[in-house]
Short mmCIF file of C-alpha atoms in Angstrom, two decimals:
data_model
loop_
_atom_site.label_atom_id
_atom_site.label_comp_id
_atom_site.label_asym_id
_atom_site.label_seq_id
_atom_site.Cartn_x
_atom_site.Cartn_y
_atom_site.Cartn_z
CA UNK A 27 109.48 93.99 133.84
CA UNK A 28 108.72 94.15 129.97
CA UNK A 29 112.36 93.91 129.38
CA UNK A 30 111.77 90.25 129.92
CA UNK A 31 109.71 90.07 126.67
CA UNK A 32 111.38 92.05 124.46
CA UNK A 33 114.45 90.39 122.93
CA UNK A 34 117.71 91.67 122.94
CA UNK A 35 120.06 92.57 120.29
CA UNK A 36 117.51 93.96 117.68
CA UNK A 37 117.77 97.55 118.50
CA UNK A 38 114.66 98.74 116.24
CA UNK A 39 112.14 96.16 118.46
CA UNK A 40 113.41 97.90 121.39
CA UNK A 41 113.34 101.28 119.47
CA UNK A 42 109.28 100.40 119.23
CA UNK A 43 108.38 100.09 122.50
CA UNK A 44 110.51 103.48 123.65
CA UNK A 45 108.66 105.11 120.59
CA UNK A 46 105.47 104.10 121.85
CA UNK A 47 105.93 105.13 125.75
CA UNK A 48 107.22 108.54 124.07
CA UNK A 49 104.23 108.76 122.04
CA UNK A 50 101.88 107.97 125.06
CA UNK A 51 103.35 110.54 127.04
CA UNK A 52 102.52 113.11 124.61
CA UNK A 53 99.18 112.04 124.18
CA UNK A 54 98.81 112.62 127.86
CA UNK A 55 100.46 115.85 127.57
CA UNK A 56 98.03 117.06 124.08
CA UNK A 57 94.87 115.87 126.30
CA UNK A 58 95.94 118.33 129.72
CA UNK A 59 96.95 120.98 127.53
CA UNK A 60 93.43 121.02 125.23
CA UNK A 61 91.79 121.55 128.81
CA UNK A 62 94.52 123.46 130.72
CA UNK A 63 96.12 125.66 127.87
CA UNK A 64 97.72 128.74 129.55
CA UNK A 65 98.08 130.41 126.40
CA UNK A 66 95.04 130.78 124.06
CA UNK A 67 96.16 133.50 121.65
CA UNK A 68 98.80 132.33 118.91
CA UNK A 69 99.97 135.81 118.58
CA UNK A 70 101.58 135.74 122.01
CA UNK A 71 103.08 132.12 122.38
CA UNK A 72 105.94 132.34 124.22
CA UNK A 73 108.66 130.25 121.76
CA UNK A 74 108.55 127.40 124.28
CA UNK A 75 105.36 127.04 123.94
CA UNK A 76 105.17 126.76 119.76
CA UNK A 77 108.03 124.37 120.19
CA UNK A 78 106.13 122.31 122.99
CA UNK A 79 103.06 122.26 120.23
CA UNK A 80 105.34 121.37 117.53
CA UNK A 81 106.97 118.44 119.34
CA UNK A 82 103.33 116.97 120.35
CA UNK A 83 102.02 116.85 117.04
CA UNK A 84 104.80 115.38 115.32
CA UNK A 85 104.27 112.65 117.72
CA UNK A 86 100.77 112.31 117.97
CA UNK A 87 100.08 112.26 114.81
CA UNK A 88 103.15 111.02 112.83
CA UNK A 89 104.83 109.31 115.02
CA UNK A 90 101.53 107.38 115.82
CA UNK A 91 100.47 106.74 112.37
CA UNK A 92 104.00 105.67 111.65
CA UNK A 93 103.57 102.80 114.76
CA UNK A 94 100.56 101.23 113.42
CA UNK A 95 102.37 100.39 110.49
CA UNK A 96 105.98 100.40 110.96
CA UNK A 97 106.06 95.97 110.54
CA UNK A 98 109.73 96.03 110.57
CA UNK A 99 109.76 97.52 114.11
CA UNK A 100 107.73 94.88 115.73
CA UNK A 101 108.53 91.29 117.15
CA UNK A 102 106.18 88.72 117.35
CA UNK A 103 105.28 90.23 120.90
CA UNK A 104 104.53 93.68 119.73
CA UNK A 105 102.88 92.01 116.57
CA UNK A 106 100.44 89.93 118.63
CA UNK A 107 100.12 93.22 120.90
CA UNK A 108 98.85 94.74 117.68
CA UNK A 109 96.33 92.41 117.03
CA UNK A 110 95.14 92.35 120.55
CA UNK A 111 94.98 96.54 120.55
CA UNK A 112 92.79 96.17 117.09
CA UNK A 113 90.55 93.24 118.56
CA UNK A 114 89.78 95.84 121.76
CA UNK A 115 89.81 99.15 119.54
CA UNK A 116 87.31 97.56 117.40
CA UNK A 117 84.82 96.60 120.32
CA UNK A 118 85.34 99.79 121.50
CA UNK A 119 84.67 101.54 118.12
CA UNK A 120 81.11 99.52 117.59
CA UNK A 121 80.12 99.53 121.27
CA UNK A 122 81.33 103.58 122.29
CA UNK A 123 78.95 105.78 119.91
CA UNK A 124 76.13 103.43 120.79
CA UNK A 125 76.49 104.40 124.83
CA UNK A 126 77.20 108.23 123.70
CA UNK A 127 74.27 108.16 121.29
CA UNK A 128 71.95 106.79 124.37
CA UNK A 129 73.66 108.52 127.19
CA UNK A 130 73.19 111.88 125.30
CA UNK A 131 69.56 111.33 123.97
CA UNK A 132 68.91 110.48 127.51
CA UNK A 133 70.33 113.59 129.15
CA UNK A 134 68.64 116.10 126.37
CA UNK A 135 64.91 114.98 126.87
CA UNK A 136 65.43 114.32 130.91
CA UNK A 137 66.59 118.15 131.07
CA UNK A 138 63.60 118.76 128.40
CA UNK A 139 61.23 117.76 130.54
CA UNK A 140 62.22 118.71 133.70
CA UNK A 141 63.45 122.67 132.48
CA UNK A 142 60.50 122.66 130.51
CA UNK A 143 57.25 120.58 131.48
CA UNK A 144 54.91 120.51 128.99
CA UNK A 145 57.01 121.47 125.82
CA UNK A 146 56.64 119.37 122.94
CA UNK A 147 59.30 117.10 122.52
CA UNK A 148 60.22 117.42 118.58
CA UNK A 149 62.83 120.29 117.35
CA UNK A 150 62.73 122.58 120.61
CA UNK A 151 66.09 122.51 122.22
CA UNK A 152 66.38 122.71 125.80
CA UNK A 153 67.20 126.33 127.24
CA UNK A 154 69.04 124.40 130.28
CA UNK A 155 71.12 121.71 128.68
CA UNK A 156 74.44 121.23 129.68
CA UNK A 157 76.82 122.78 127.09
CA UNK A 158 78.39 118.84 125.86
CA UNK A 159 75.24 118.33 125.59
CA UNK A 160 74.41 121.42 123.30
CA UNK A 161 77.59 120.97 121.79
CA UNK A 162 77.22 116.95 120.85
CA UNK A 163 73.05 117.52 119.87
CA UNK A 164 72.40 121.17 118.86
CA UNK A 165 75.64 123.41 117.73
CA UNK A 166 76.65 122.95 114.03
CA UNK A 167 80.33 122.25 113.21
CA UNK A 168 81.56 121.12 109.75
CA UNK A 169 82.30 116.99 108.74
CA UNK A 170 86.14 117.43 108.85
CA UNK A 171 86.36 119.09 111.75
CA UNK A 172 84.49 116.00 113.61
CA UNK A 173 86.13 113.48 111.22
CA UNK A 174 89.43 115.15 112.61
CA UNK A 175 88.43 114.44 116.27
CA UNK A 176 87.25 110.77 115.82
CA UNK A 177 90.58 109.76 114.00
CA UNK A 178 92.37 111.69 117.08
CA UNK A 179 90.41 109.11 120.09
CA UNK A 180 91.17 106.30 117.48
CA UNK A 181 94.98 107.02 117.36
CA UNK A 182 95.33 107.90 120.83
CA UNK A 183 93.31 104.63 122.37
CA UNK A 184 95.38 102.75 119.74
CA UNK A 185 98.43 104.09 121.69
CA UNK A 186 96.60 103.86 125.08
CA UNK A 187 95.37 100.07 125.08
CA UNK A 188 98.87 98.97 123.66
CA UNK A 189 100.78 100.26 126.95
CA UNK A 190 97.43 99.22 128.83
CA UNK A 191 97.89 95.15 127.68
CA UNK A 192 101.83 95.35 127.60
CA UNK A 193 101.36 96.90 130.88
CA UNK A 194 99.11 93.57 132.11
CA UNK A 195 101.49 91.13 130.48
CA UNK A 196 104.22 92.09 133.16
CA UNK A 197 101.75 91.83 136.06
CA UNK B 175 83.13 76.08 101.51
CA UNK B 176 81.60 77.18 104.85
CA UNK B 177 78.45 74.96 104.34
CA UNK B 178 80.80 72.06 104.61
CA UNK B 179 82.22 73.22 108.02
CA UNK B 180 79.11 74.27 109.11
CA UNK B 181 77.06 71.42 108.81
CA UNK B 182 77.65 69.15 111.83
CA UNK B 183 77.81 72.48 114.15
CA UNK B 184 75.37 73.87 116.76
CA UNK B 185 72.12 75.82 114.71
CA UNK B 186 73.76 79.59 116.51
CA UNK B 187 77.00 78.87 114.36
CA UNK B 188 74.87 78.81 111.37
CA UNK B 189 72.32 81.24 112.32
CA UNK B 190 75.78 83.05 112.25
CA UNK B 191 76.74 82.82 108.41
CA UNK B 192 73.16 83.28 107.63
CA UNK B 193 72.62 86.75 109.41
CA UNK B 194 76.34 87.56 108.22
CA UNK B 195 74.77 87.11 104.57
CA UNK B 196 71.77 89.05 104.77
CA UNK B 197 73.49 91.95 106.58
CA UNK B 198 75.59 92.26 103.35
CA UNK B 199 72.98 92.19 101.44
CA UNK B 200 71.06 94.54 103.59
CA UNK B 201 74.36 96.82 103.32
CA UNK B 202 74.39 96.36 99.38
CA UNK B 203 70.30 97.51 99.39
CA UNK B 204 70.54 100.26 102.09
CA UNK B 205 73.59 101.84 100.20
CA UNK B 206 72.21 101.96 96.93
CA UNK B 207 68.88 103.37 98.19
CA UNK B 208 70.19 105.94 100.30
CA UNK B 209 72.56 106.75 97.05
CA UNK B 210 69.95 106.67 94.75
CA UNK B 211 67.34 108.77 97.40
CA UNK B 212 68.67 110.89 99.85
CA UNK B 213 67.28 108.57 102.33
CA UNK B 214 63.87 107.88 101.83
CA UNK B 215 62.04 108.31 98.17
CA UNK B 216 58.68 110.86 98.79
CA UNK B 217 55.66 109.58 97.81
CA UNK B 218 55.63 105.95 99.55
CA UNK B 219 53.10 103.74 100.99
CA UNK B 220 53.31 104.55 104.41
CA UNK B 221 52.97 100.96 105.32
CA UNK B 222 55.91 100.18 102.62
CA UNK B 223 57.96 102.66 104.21
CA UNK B 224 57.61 101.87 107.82
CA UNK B 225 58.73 98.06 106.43
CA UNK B 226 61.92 99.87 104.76
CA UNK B 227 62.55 101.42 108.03
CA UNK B 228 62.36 98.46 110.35
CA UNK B 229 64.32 96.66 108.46
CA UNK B 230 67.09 99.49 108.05
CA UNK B 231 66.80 100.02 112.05
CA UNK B 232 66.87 96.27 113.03
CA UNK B 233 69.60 95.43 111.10
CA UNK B 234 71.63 98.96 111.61
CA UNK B 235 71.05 99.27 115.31
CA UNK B 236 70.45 95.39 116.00
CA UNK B 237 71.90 92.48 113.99
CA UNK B 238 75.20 93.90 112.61
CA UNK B 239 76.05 95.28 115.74
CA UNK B 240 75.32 91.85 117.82
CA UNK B 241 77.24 90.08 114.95
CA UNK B 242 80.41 91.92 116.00
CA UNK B 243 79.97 92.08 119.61
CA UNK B 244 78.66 88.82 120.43
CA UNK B 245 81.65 86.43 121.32
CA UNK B 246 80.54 83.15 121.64
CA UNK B 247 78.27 83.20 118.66
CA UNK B 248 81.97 82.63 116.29
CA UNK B 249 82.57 78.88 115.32
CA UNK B 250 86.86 78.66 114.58
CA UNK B 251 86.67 79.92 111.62
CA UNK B 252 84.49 82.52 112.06
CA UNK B 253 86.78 83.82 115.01
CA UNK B 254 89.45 83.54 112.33
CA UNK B 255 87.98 85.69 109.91
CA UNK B 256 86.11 87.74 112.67
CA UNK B 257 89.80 88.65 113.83
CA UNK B 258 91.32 89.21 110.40
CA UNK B 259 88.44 91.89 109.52
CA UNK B 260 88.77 93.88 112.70
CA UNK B 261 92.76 94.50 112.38
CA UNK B 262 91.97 95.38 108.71
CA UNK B 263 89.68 97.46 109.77
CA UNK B 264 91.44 99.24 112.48
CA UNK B 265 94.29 100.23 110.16
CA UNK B 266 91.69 101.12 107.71
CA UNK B 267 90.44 102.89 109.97
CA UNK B 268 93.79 104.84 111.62
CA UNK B 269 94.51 105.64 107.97
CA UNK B 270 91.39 106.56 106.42
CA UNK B 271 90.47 110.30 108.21
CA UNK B 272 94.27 111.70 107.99
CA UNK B 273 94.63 110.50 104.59
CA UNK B 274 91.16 112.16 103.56
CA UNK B 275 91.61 114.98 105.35
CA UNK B 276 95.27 115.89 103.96
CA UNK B 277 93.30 115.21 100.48
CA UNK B 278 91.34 117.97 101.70
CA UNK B 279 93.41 120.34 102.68
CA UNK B 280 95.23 119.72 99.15
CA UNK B 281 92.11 120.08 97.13
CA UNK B 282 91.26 123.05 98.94
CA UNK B 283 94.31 125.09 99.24
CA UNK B 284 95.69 124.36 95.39
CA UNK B 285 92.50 124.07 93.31
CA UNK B 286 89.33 125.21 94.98
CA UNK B 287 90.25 128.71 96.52
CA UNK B 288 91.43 130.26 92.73
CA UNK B 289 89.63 132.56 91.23
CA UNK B 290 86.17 132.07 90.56
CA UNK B 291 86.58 133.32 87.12
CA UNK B 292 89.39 131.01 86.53
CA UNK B 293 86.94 128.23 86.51
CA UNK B 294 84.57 129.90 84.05
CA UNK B 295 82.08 129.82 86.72
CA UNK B 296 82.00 126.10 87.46
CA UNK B 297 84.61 126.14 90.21
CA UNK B 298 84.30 122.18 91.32
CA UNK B 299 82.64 123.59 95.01
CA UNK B 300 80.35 120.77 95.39
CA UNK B 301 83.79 118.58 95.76
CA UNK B 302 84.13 119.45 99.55
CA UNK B 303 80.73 119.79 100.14
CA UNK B 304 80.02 116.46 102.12
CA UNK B 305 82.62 117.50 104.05
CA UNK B 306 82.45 121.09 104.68
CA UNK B 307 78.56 120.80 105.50
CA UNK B 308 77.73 121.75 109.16
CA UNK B 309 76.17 119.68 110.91
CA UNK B 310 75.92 118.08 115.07
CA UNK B 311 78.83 116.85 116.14
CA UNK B 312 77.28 113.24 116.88
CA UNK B 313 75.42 113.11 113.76
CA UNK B 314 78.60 112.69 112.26
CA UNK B 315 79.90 110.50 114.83
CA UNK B 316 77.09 108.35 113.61
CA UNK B 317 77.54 107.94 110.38
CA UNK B 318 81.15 107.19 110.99
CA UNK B 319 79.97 104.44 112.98
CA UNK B 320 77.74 103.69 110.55
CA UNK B 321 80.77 103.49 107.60
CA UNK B 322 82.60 101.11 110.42
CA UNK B 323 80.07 98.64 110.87
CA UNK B 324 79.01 98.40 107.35
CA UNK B 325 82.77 98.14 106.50
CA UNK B 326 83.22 95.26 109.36
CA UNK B 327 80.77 93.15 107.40
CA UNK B 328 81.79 94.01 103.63
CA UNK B 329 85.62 92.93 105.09
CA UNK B 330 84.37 89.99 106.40
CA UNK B 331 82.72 88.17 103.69
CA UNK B 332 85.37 89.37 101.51
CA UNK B 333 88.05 87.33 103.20
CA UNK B 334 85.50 84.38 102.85
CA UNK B 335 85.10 84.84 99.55
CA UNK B 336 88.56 85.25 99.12
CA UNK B 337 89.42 81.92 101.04
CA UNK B 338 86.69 80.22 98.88
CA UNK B 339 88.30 80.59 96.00
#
């Protein structure tokens, strides 16, 4: 189906679009295995599984970054595709933290008031909050490791809406 | 420039350039003060300082939000340069956190963990310390947001200054 609209001949505009289904397959892969990891301790990784890590963040990070640059790689379809991604990443970007930073706010004084009636509502935390909640609002964890995280969803929606449109286009 | 493209057009398309304008200008003051304070200086007028916060909370939370967002208040060219900002900042933005953070990890593996002594006591700590500083996870989150809005409207009137000239 996408075939149609990628040209032929030019085996690095092809190259792109393999790169990028690659890339989104081990996105999907790094987000199952962050909530399903049957190993936790490094010390006793089988090697299959150090390789299997290795391979995922070469392309989820490198391979990524490398993407959203690599101009030579891209047609004027995966250029325009490019632009579109930004356009949506960008609403996304403004309009996300907005609904977390209300959503979360909303769910740490409801369970406030209902855990605790009659507590005061400045500086107490909640006894009964669901742990994202505790975890977004209350527990400490240092800039870089949150700066880290963010540029992670960035990269990976970047990925994601860029099969997501190409994937509308040859509907 | 934009005054002469802007003059026969509907008063929103306007309203547009002149909200665009103040929000940099709000960006220009609320950096500087929150530079030059912390965030808020201590011994205000509480009635000055409840006007200092409106104004950073209306246009934070409010205007330069809606002026990104809001689709059909772009004339043309505004969609042009609207457009033009956004993929700038979306690299920018891809690029920014890995680049800083490998500048981190540099920093701190070949210059800041030496001996103490080696730095006749004024090992450069305070370096990392914006970024090593614990803190909630969506407090950060914020002020990244923060950074990305401010950065949509610096990019913006910098491309129309730059097709001004």
């Amino acid at each position: 189906m996408t075939d149609a609209k990628t040209p032929k001949g030019e085996w690095r505009y092809r190259a792109y679009f393999r790169l990028m289904d690659a890339s989104l397959f081990f996105w999907i892969v790094l987000i199952i295995d962050t909530f399903v990891s049957p190993y936790d301790d490094p010390d006793t990784f089988p090697v299959w599984y150090a390789v299997h890590g290795e391979v995922t963040i070469f392309f989820c990070l490198f391979v990524s970054l490398f993407l959203v640059f690599a101009r030579f790689m891209r047609d004027d379809y995966a250029e325009g595709l490019r632009k579109r991604t930004f356009v949506l990443l960008g609403y996304g970007a403004v309009v996300g933290p907005i609904f977390i930073n209300i959503g979360s706010w909303v769910i740490y004084y409801t369970t406030l008031i209902l855990n605790e009636p009659g507590a005061s509502l400045d500086g107490t935390v909640p006894q009964r909050a669901p742990d994202y909640i505790r975890w977004l609002l209350v527990n400490e964890t240092t800039v870089d490791v949150v700066l880290g995280g963010v540029s992670q969803v960035f990269l990976g929606s970047f990925i994601a809406i860029f099969r997501f449109l190409r994937w509308k286009d040859s509907r | 420039m934009t005054d002469l493209s802007a003059s026969n057009e509907p008063v929103k398309y306007r309203v547009y350039y002149w909200l665009m304008n103040a929000a940099l200008v709000y960006e220009i003051f609320a950096h500087s003060f929150i530079t030059a304070y912390g965030v808020m200086p201590g011994d205000l007028d509480p009635l000055i300082e409840g006007l200092i916060r409106t104004v950073l909370v209306i246009f934070q939370l409010l205007i330069v939000p809606l002026l990104i967002i809001v689709p059909w208040w772009r004339d043309e060219y505004a969609e042009l340069l609207w457009k033009r900002a956004m993929v700038q900042l979306a690299v920018l933005m891809t690029v920014a956190p890995p680049a800083l953070l490998t500048v981190i990890t540099v920093i701190s593996e070949f210059f800041i963990q030496g001996d103490l002594s080696n730095w006749g006591g004024h090992r450069p700590d305070w370096l990392l310390a914006p970024l090593l500083e614990e803190t909630w996870v969506l407090n950060t989150v914020s002020n990244v947001w923060v950074m990305f809005t401010s950065a949509f409207v610096i990019l913006f009137q910098w491309n129309r200054w730059r097709d001004s000239r």
